[in-house]
Amino acid sequence: MTVRTAELGMTLLLAALSVYLMVKSAELEIGWIQGEGPGGGAWPFWLAAGMLACCAVTLVRWWRGLTPESRNLEAFVGPATAKILGPTVISIAVMLGLTHVIGIYVAILIFLLFYLRFMGRHSWTLTVSMSLIAPVVTFFFFEAALRILLPKGITEPLFYPLYSLIY
Amino acid sequence: MELIQPLIDGIFIALEPINLAMVILGVLIGLFVGAMPGLGSVNGVAILLPVTFLVPPTAAIIFLAAIYYGAMYGGAISSVMLGIPGASTAVATTFDGRPMALKGEADRALVAAAVASFVGGTISVILFTLFAPPLAEFALKFGPPEEFALMVLAFATFVGLGGSDISKTIFSTLLGLVLATVGLDIVSGQPRLIFFDLPGFYHGINFLVLAIGIYGIGEILWTLEISQGRVMVSKVEMSIKRMLDAFRSLKVTVKSTLAGSLIGYFMGILPAAGATPGSLVAYGMAKSFSKDPESFGSGNINGVTAPESANNAASTGSLLPMLTLGIPGSPTTAILLGGMIIWGLRPGPLLFENNPEFVWGLIGSLYIANVFAMLINLAFVPVFIAVLKLPFTILAPVIFVLCVTGGYAPEQSMHDVWLILLFGVMGYLLRKLNYPVAPMVLAIVLGPLAERSLRQSLLGSQGDMLIFVERPLSAVFLLLGLALFVYPIVQMARHKKRQGGPAGEG
């Protein structure tokens, strides 16, 4: 996909988003309510209408080749970039997905093991030590110092002894 | 003078052990994020804001402001040593800082940058102390129409001065404002824009979710993309004798440093301008007023001091409208403003009356942060240079973990963390297509305030839009906004006429 195609695709996507936001805003009153002022949907409705207008302008400029992107025929995301960013985004998403099941601490550990070793190609010593230290520091910072409980999923029972230690 | 007493009180507040510790820690982190290419003050502040829930608001803002400050100093380190700016605010520093390093004068350039940053920071803090109270008092007269008009003016500066594609800039602003309306309607309390009936949208989209997504995930993806190649760190020779020599040679830079400080300060006040253009303008001015402009670009020390004094001055300048008017002067201060709302403070003119210890503690800390930033910077240059060799593949996953945990903490909802990832990927793609993201972050912070003042104004006038032009102050703000809006269009038309054809502005 070239940058030119990407700009067209993105503009159309954002235009669709604008229309969706207008429809969604119209679920609330978008006109004037007697004695109350403008309805709750009016402000987002007109903002979204403005977004749509901006997309229309961008589309015209794209058509006439006025934006630098519309004249750029290079690949939007090159193979070298995709090789780095693809696994990065997917591994973050997997970390979030795992958080729901096995909790954030184990998810962080697995994420760091994968990323440092296979993306960064660092030594096992560095990989393992960082992957172990990060969740421990996170635990004591959030749970002990801030008293904010992070999600633990099915690993919750493993933390009971630690709870009795910090509370 | 009536300013002296609160200032002294403020400095004492800043010297309290916890606050002083925050200054030092903040400056250290700031120097680090500033020096790391791809990370700037805005990334550091967005990613670390959730961490500050640990300490009281005054200590928290002092910590974040110190990061902001330290980052302005730190940016110069990688500009000089790597030839790539550590943050966009230090772009101009590479022009002459890098040639100096290649000539074996890296230490001179670093000392000059640190001292110029200190002078710029100090001059601007003094100006800030003088200007802030009267401006806050003036702003007390503002009613909802003036507030709304002022925000329109703030957004218009992005169109007039931002330099990006106009329709994309406006789109970005409007999207930020719409995202701010998700949740419950501020007047009737009705659920609004609950996408796909997901319960997570009932608490709205916290500005931090967008800020962490864009500056924590999106920009790191961007950096991963561009940092694929290896970088070369210059060698630096440091000794006390050479440092003293470097200090002595700073006499020639007095003028460029002072001019840079003033330019930076006033550019910093404008929401769209800030430290990056401020430092570029200061560099340009130093060059055009210099006796030998040809030497710029090949290692003129004034080419380092001008932008470095300007970017520090601008960071203080951008705090001025944030504290006095409630309008942030930069993306970083937009996040600080959002933080203040989380801490239960209402930014704006009343802050000086209601929370003097907060405001003056912050101002006092800026004086102290400057001193520490310069000392730490000079003392630890070799350490920071070692840090620059740290591969980004270690830093990036740590930042991602910080984003995930920090994004979860404020609302304690996984829904928000997924949104962060979505915003991060979208932010990256939008940035690649030349959509400016700073107006979006500013808009989501100001959105609820803008909507409230608009609806209050219209309610007061029975729906008559003319209220915004009937009141003199709001009319002035709107006229200025309109001028900023029209300016780039007129410029474009003139440009076209001169070229005698429909040439693009690319």
XYZ file of C-alpha atoms in Angstrom:
673
model
C 0.000 0.000 0.000
C 1.432 3.390 -0.971
C 1.274 6.486 1.190
C -1.139 7.909 -1.381
C -3.562 4.992 -0.973
C -3.135 5.121 2.804
C -4.156 8.761 2.912
C -7.281 8.057 0.894
C -8.152 5.066 3.061
C -7.578 6.969 6.290
C -9.633 9.955 5.125
C -12.551 7.691 4.189
C -12.251 5.853 7.501
C -12.235 9.121 9.443
C -15.196 10.407 7.415
C -17.116 7.245 8.329
C -16.124 7.766 11.964
C -17.445 11.346 11.780
C -20.795 10.163 10.431
C -20.999 7.488 13.114
C -20.264 10.096 15.806
C -22.985 12.382 14.380
C -25.545 9.562 14.434
C -24.483 8.525 17.922
C -24.705 12.148 19.183
C -28.188 12.472 17.720
C -29.367 9.835 20.189
C -29.505 12.763 22.587
C -31.323 16.026 21.898
C -29.260 18.054 19.448
C -31.592 21.041 19.296
C -32.530 23.647 21.869
C -34.403 22.529 24.974
C -36.682 25.234 26.315
C -35.328 26.527 29.614
C -32.348 24.173 29.605
C -30.182 25.444 26.774
C -28.687 23.344 24.035
C -29.349 19.603 24.283
C -26.683 17.165 25.400
C -26.010 15.958 21.863
C -25.633 19.363 20.215
C -21.965 20.009 21.025
C -20.588 16.611 19.907
C -22.975 16.590 16.920
C -21.654 19.843 15.482
C -18.063 18.946 16.294
C -18.470 15.683 14.377
C -20.070 17.615 11.529
C -16.950 19.781 11.470
C -14.798 16.641 11.367
C -16.749 15.455 8.353
C -16.203 18.799 6.636
C -12.452 18.561 7.305
C -12.410 15.082 5.768
C -14.184 16.463 2.700
C -11.526 19.170 2.343
C -8.720 16.618 2.763
C -10.375 14.424 0.156
C -10.491 17.280 -2.361
C -6.880 18.156 -1.632
C -5.930 14.496 -2.056
C -7.742 14.365 -5.394
C -5.929 17.439 -6.630
C -2.596 16.182 -5.309
C -2.116 19.111 -2.914
C -0.998 17.198 0.167
C 2.563 15.828 0.156
C 1.171 12.408 1.104
C -1.072 12.269 -1.962
C 1.993 12.557 -4.207
C 4.031 10.005 -2.274
C 4.079 6.623 -3.967
C 6.428 4.918 -1.493
C 5.173 2.057 0.647
C 3.177 3.303 3.644
C 4.640 0.695 5.985
C 7.795 -0.823 4.533
C 8.768 -4.476 5.126
C 11.566 -3.545 7.574
C 9.134 -1.453 9.610
C 6.432 -4.105 9.556
C 8.938 -6.663 10.815
C 9.582 -4.569 13.935
C 6.219 -2.945 14.571
C 3.995 -5.939 13.759
C 5.384 -8.213 16.492
C 5.590 -5.234 18.868
C 1.900 -4.375 18.573
C 0.823 -8.016 18.595
C 2.921 -8.822 21.661
C 1.420 -5.857 23.564
C -2.050 -7.058 22.584
C -1.202 -10.586 23.736
C 0.073 -9.140 27.016
C -3.259 -7.361 27.519
C -5.222 -10.475 26.567
C -3.202 -12.612 28.976
C -3.764 -10.055 31.737
C -7.465 -10.967 31.756
C -6.595 -14.633 32.307
C -3.361 -14.970 34.236
C -3.043 -11.466 35.657
C -0.833 -8.554 34.828
C 2.294 -9.690 36.660
C 2.748 -12.969 34.837
C 1.730 -11.252 31.575
C 4.468 -8.628 32.034
C 6.984 -11.382 32.729
C 6.095 -13.271 29.553
C 6.029 -10.061 27.487
C 9.487 -8.978 28.658
C 10.931 -12.471 28.170
C 9.678 -12.479 24.596
C 10.539 -8.906 23.740
C 14.022 -8.696 25.224
C 15.134 -12.094 23.988
C 13.501 -12.395 20.587
C 12.979 -8.768 19.513
C 16.017 -7.226 21.194
C 18.286 -10.311 20.990
C 19.710 -9.561 24.408
C 21.501 -12.141 26.550
C 19.525 -14.594 28.677
C 21.046 -13.082 31.827
C 19.722 -9.619 31.040
C 16.417 -10.959 29.739
C 15.642 -13.126 32.746
C 16.771 -10.615 35.350
C 14.787 -7.744 33.849
C 11.731 -9.903 33.306
C 11.778 -10.903 36.971
C 12.609 -7.499 38.429
C 9.959 -5.530 36.507
C 6.865 -7.330 37.900
C 8.285 -7.291 41.434
C 8.935 -3.540 41.327
C 5.510 -2.979 39.776
C 3.860 -5.038 42.518
C 5.468 -3.169 45.381
C 4.901 0.205 43.763
C 1.223 -0.222 42.969
C -0.037 -2.653 45.593
C 2.097 -1.706 48.573
C 2.822 1.987 48.051
C -0.221 3.172 46.104
C -2.743 0.569 47.357
C -4.003 0.107 43.822
C -4.827 -3.528 43.050
C -3.825 -4.614 39.569
C -5.688 -7.498 37.911
C -4.349 -10.955 38.764
C -6.757 -13.381 37.081
C -6.303 -16.991 38.077
C -2.969 -16.261 39.770
C -4.742 -14.391 42.580
C -4.237 -17.172 45.231
C -0.488 -16.957 44.721
C -0.589 -13.426 46.099
C -2.331 -14.225 49.410
C 0.957 -14.565 51.335
C 2.160 -11.247 49.892
C -1.080 -9.522 50.902
C -0.595 -10.599 54.504
C 2.925 -9.223 54.252
C 1.963 -5.739 53.072
C -1.398 -5.162 54.743
C 7.278 44.411 46.746
C 4.265 42.285 47.401
C 5.644 39.527 45.159
C 8.716 38.898 47.277
C 6.965 37.388 50.281
C 4.969 34.697 48.455
C 8.025 33.908 46.361
C 10.173 33.369 49.464
C 7.407 31.227 50.965
C 7.278 29.281 47.717
C 11.002 28.645 47.704
C 10.750 27.366 51.275
C 7.897 25.057 50.230
C 10.058 23.786 47.399
C 12.926 23.182 49.823
C 10.849 20.889 52.053
C 12.505 17.461 51.984
C 9.840 15.664 49.951
C 9.583 18.489 47.419
C 13.332 18.841 47.119
C 13.605 15.102 46.564
C 10.962 15.437 43.835
C 12.936 18.250 42.177
C 16.123 16.190 42.088
C 14.404 12.994 40.983
C 12.367 14.872 38.377
C 15.411 16.642 36.986
C 17.284 13.340 36.738
C 14.424 11.620 34.923
C 13.947 14.713 32.790
C 17.599 14.772 31.768
C 17.284 11.101 30.884
C 14.096 11.364 28.795
C 15.383 14.543 27.205
C 18.645 12.897 26.241
C 17.067 9.724 24.848
C 16.208 10.257 21.198
C 12.507 9.633 20.693
C 11.556 10.616 24.211
C 10.815 14.171 25.224
C 9.260 15.966 28.149
C 5.759 15.202 26.930
C 6.388 11.439 26.839
C 7.987 11.475 30.269
C 5.181 13.507 31.819
C 2.400 11.458 30.168
C 3.881 8.104 31.130
C 4.812 9.090 34.681
C 1.756 11.128 35.676
C -0.032 8.085 37.188
C 3.038 7.429 39.319
C 2.581 10.776 41.073
C -0.586 9.627 42.826
C 1.836 8.508 45.522
C 2.650 12.046 46.690
C 0.581 15.190 47.491
C -0.373 17.450 44.533
C 2.261 20.087 45.243
C 5.042 17.500 45.269
C 3.504 15.867 42.183
C 3.454 19.037 40.090
C 6.958 19.918 41.257
C 8.110 16.464 40.113
C 6.443 16.769 36.713
C 7.636 20.340 36.166
C 11.161 19.215 37.036
C 10.905 16.487 34.375
C 9.767 19.152 31.914
C 12.712 21.311 32.837
C 15.300 18.582 32.943
C 14.211 17.371 29.512
C 14.996 20.796 28.049
C 18.549 20.491 29.368
C 18.861 16.834 28.388
C 17.813 17.364 24.783
C 21.098 19.120 24.099
C 23.172 16.103 25.153
C 22.109 13.864 22.302
C 21.981 16.792 19.863
C 25.654 17.331 20.473
C 26.828 13.758 21.025
C 24.735 11.889 18.483
C 23.820 14.633 16.077
C 20.204 13.648 16.456
C 17.999 15.767 18.674
C 17.022 14.093 21.938
C 13.712 15.877 21.693
C 12.157 18.038 18.982
C 12.887 21.047 21.172
C 16.614 20.495 20.644
C 16.544 20.275 16.839
C 18.177 23.671 16.421
C 20.932 22.675 18.827
C 22.192 20.036 16.390
C 22.973 22.645 13.713
C 26.064 23.911 15.504
C 26.348 21.535 18.439
C 27.123 18.550 16.228
C 29.841 20.306 14.177
C 31.419 21.419 17.455
C 31.484 17.818 18.676
C 33.058 16.663 15.424
C 35.767 19.302 15.879
C 36.521 17.825 19.318
C 34.748 20.621 21.176
C 31.891 18.536 22.540
C 32.636 19.590 26.106
C 32.497 23.271 25.154
C 29.183 22.762 23.426
C 27.730 20.869 26.393
C 28.892 23.468 28.910
C 27.538 26.264 26.727
C 24.218 24.446 26.386
C 23.918 23.888 30.128
C 24.777 27.472 31.031
C 22.508 28.912 28.328
C 19.687 26.663 29.536
C 20.253 27.930 33.049
C 20.191 31.573 31.977
C 17.114 31.039 29.792
C 15.354 29.175 32.567
C 16.187 31.744 35.217
C 15.269 34.817 33.178
C 11.971 33.268 32.212
C 11.133 32.252 35.782
C 11.722 35.831 36.876
C 9.475 37.108 34.068
C 6.955 34.470 35.036
C 6.954 35.602 38.664
C 6.362 39.189 37.569
C 3.646 38.467 34.987
C 1.639 35.670 36.550
C -0.140 37.407 39.446
C -1.376 40.438 37.439
C -2.486 38.192 34.574
C -4.378 35.951 36.982
C -6.046 38.979 38.503
C -7.042 40.219 35.061
C -8.422 36.790 34.167
C -10.685 36.844 37.225
C -12.989 39.137 35.231
C -13.597 36.431 32.631
C -17.080 34.979 32.380
C -18.075 31.854 30.415
C -18.106 33.698 27.024
C -14.533 34.950 27.552
C -13.398 31.498 28.657
C -14.854 29.927 25.562
C -13.452 32.593 23.249
C -10.021 32.163 24.822
C -10.111 28.432 24.130
C -11.108 29.073 20.523
C -8.104 31.397 20.345
C -5.855 28.691 21.788
C -6.995 26.208 19.153
C -6.674 28.826 16.407
C -2.969 29.224 17.193
C -2.481 25.655 15.951
C -4.048 26.593 12.638
C -2.153 29.868 12.303
C 1.225 28.885 13.706
C 1.249 25.096 13.768
C 2.456 24.800 10.203
C 0.674 21.506 9.539
C -2.079 20.849 7.028
C -5.011 23.058 8.069
C -7.876 20.633 7.542
C -5.941 17.908 9.342
C -5.148 20.240 12.244
C -8.794 21.188 12.652
C -9.847 17.559 12.358
C -7.439 16.576 15.105
C -8.724 19.342 17.395
C -12.379 18.450 16.806
C -11.762 14.743 17.378
C -10.104 15.546 20.712
C -13.114 17.648 21.698
C -15.554 14.877 20.722
C -13.593 12.245 22.663
C -13.900 14.519 25.701
C -17.720 14.363 25.472
C -17.894 10.578 25.896
C -19.469 9.485 29.153
C -22.225 11.364 30.927
C -23.615 14.638 29.625
C -22.257 17.345 31.937
C -25.648 19.089 32.254
C -28.352 16.431 32.187
C -26.275 13.455 33.311
C -27.601 11.339 30.404
C -25.238 8.697 29.005
C -23.641 10.028 25.840
C -21.611 8.380 23.045
C -21.479 4.991 24.770
C -19.917 3.127 21.828
C -21.196 -0.424 21.337
C -22.829 -0.162 24.772
C -19.499 -0.962 26.419
C -19.780 -0.141 30.135
C -16.192 1.159 30.135
C -17.301 4.291 28.279
C -19.594 5.418 31.110
C -16.658 6.919 32.997
C -15.633 8.813 29.884
C -12.290 8.759 28.112
C -9.695 10.040 30.535
C -7.277 12.448 28.861
C -4.459 10.262 30.183
C -5.706 7.344 28.103
C -5.286 9.420 24.961
C -2.035 11.022 26.116
C -0.411 7.713 27.114
C -1.680 6.092 23.929
C -0.259 8.788 21.687
C 2.916 9.725 23.539
C 3.603 6.399 25.265
C 2.741 3.855 22.568
C 2.367 5.787 19.299
C 5.595 7.780 19.536
C 7.582 4.770 20.701
C 6.372 2.829 17.669
C 7.479 5.784 15.583
C 10.902 5.785 17.255
C 11.279 2.019 16.819
C 10.627 2.560 13.143
C 13.186 5.301 12.631
C 15.890 4.035 15.024
C 16.532 0.838 13.091
C 20.004 2.034 12.119
C 22.862 2.302 14.579
C 23.974 5.642 15.969
C 27.474 6.938 16.525
C 28.323 8.580 19.821
C 31.053 11.228 19.635
C 34.000 11.071 21.983
C 34.137 13.693 24.676
C 37.105 14.853 26.692
C 36.172 16.267 30.057
C 38.481 17.783 32.644
C 38.132 20.556 35.175
C 40.622 22.700 33.281
C 38.799 22.329 29.987
C 35.477 23.059 31.722
C 36.856 26.298 33.186
C 38.187 27.292 29.778
C 34.777 26.575 28.339
C 33.133 28.794 30.955
C 35.528 31.609 30.127
C 34.769 31.392 26.439
C 31.082 32.023 27.095
C 31.554 35.807 27.078
C 30.826 35.939 23.360
C 27.446 34.282 23.875
C 25.872 36.781 26.272
C 23.813 38.524 23.606
C 22.513 35.403 21.866
C 21.615 33.835 25.218
C 19.668 36.862 26.412
C 17.853 37.251 23.102
C 17.089 33.541 23.020
C 15.635 33.698 26.517
C 13.241 36.497 25.649
C 12.172 35.015 22.311
C 11.670 31.608 23.879
C 9.641 32.968 26.747
C 7.149 34.814 24.579
C 6.899 32.015 22.018
C 6.297 29.612 24.867
C 3.187 31.435 25.993
C 1.411 30.693 22.693
C -0.240 27.251 22.725
C 0.895 26.155 19.289
C 4.331 27.700 19.340
C 6.323 26.584 22.339
C 9.846 25.352 22.692
C 10.520 23.851 19.256
C 9.685 26.871 17.087
C 10.959 29.155 19.852
C 14.407 27.607 19.640
C 14.375 27.682 15.830
C 13.432 31.369 15.775
C 16.109 32.149 18.368
C 18.673 30.327 16.236
C 17.607 32.272 13.152
C 17.785 35.577 14.991
C 21.225 34.814 16.413
C 22.411 33.976 12.922
C 21.008 37.032 11.179
C 22.293 39.457 13.832
C 25.702 37.822 13.992
C 28.828 39.495 12.615
C 29.796 36.352 10.725
C 26.613 34.456 9.878
C 28.603 32.103 7.612
C 30.173 30.418 10.623
C 26.732 29.223 11.761
C 26.229 25.600 10.885
C 29.897 24.778 11.186
C 30.223 25.062 14.924
C 29.467 28.600 16.133
C 28.900 28.482 19.873
C 26.131 31.076 19.591
C 24.235 28.520 17.536
C 24.106 26.359 20.653
C 23.351 28.983 23.271
C 20.521 30.719 21.388
C 18.242 27.676 20.937
C 19.139 26.164 24.301
C 18.259 29.319 26.234
C 15.085 29.617 24.165
C 13.746 26.135 24.750
C 14.141 26.403 28.501
C 12.565 29.834 28.539
C 9.682 28.530 26.435
C 8.938 25.704 28.831
C 8.480 28.232 31.620
C 6.545 30.521 29.308
C 4.057 27.777 28.551
C 3.319 27.407 32.269
C 2.113 31.006 32.415
C -1.216 30.622 30.556
C -1.750 27.229 32.182
C -1.591 28.568 35.727
C -3.237 31.927 35.186
C -5.843 31.278 32.481
C -6.271 27.518 32.610
C -5.127 27.302 28.962
C -2.020 25.160 28.503
C 0.812 26.636 26.463
C 2.146 23.277 25.207
C 1.196 19.577 25.038
C 3.265 18.912 28.158
C 1.461 21.608 30.126
C -1.852 20.261 28.778
C -1.041 17.012 30.557
C -0.010 18.916 33.692
C -3.357 20.715 33.523
C -5.206 17.425 33.245
C -3.214 16.180 36.219
C -4.293 19.188 38.269
C -7.922 18.368 37.519
C -7.340 14.783 38.703
C -5.781 16.123 41.913
C -8.949 18.142 42.490
C -7.513 21.566 41.683
C -9.240 23.967 39.347
C -6.654 25.561 37.047
C -7.197 29.202 36.270
C -7.075 32.562 37.959
C -8.670 31.400 41.212
C -5.750 29.054 41.812
C -3.604 31.942 43.026
C -6.190 32.808 45.673
C -7.350 29.331 46.666
C -4.140 27.329 46.495
C -1.256 29.773 46.968
C 1.008 27.104 48.467
C 0.551 25.006 45.313
C 1.233 27.837 42.873
C 4.097 29.437 44.742
C 5.588 26.087 45.650
C 5.706 25.305 41.949
C 7.205 28.699 41.075
C 9.773 28.361 43.859
C 10.676 24.896 42.655
C 11.421 26.239 39.180
C 14.201 28.429 40.568
C 15.653 25.439 42.403
C 15.123 23.004 39.537
C 17.194 25.262 37.305
C 20.157 25.187 39.631
C 19.979 21.428 40.083
C 19.448 20.741 36.415
C 22.577 22.676 35.506
C 24.711 21.085 38.236
C 23.518 17.535 37.598
C 23.855 18.066 33.879
C 27.464 19.218 34.126
C 28.451 16.646 36.718
C 26.934 13.620 35.045
C 27.589 14.234 31.367
C 29.680 11.025 31.081
C 26.855 9.019 32.670
C 24.283 10.391 30.258
C 26.562 9.641 27.359
C 26.806 6.033 28.536
C 23.026 5.937 28.780
C 22.729 7.062 25.173
C 24.296 3.761 24.157
C 21.436 1.872 25.782
C 19.660 -0.014 22.990
C 16.097 1.092 22.417
C 14.963 -2.535 22.527
C 15.506 -2.458 26.318
C 13.852 0.883 26.891
C 10.824 0.322 24.632
C 9.374 -2.762 26.410
C 9.886 -1.093 29.801
C 7.967 1.934 28.532
C 5.178 -0.321 27.239
C 4.900 -1.961 30.667
C 4.776 1.481 32.301
C 2.025 2.527 29.876
C -0.062 -0.547 30.620
C 0.220 -0.331 34.400
C 0.022 3.469 34.485
C -2.984 3.453 32.170
C -4.784 0.924 34.329
C -4.234 2.720 37.624
C -6.421 5.888 37.404
C -9.763 4.169 36.658
C -8.635 0.599 37.363
C -10.188 -0.656 34.178
C -8.724 -2.892 31.495
C -11.092 -1.165 29.067
C -8.872 1.925 29.318
C -5.723 -0.081 28.659
C -7.163 -1.532 25.469
C -8.141 1.986 24.425
C -4.545 3.092 25.029
C -3.316 0.467 22.608
C -5.963 1.480 20.051
C -5.098 5.181 20.393
C -1.409 4.325 20.209
C -1.731 2.513 16.893
C -4.104 5.141 15.511
C -1.818 7.934 16.717
C 1.115 6.326 14.964
C -0.800 5.962 11.684
C -2.202 9.500 11.882
C 1.225 10.920 12.574
C 2.609 9.107 9.548
C -0.074 10.811 7.472
C 0.867 14.256 8.770
C -2.011 14.711 11.229
C -0.705 16.780 14.155
C -1.518 14.994 17.430
C -0.739 17.796 19.904
C -4.023 19.678 19.245
C -5.944 16.473 19.947
C -4.355 16.104 23.384
C -4.914 19.771 24.156
C -8.536 19.427 23.018
C -9.380 16.418 25.156
C -8.068 18.247 28.226
C -9.892 21.483 27.437
C -13.000 19.787 25.995
C -15.145 19.556 29.141
C -14.244 23.142 30.099
C -15.010 24.398 26.589
C -18.373 22.649 26.484
C -19.374 23.920 29.901
C -18.479 27.529 29.118
C -20.223 27.348 25.734
C -23.429 25.958 27.198
C -23.405 28.368 30.124
C -22.908 31.275 27.730
C -25.739 30.170 25.461
C -28.031 29.511 28.389
C -27.329 33.007 29.699
C -28.070 34.598 26.328
C -31.115 32.432 25.525
C -29.327 30.810 22.629
C -28.111 34.018 21.061
C -24.677 33.406 19.507
C -24.051 37.157 19.435
C -23.106 37.073 23.108
C -19.571 36.135 22.058
C -19.104 39.299 20.019
C -21.101 41.669 22.186
C -18.709 41.347 25.114
C -15.557 43.301 24.248
C -12.964 40.878 25.631
C -14.413 37.775 24.039
C -14.832 39.692 20.779
C -11.126 40.568 20.853
C -10.159 36.938 21.494
C -12.380 35.722 18.668
C -11.031 38.358 16.284
C -7.469 37.324 17.080
C -8.502 33.721 16.565
C -10.065 34.610 13.229
C -6.895 36.415 12.171
C -4.827 33.329 12.990
C -7.275 31.280 11.000
C -7.155 33.490 7.924
C -3.406 34.153 8.042
C -2.215 30.813 6.591
C -4.935 30.892 3.918
C -3.910 34.378 2.786
C -0.274 33.309 2.864
C -1.076 30.278 0.745
C -2.982 32.379 -1.778
C -0.105 34.850 -2.042
C 2.346 32.021 -2.413
C 0.297 30.620 -5.269
C 0.045 34.006 -6.982
C 3.786 34.500 -6.843
C 4.413 31.058 -8.258
C 1.909 31.783 -11.008
C 0.303 28.367 -10.891
C -1.476 25.892 -8.695
C 1.721 24.705 -7.039
C 1.322 22.636 -3.918
C 2.788 23.843 -0.680
C 4.501 20.509 0.046
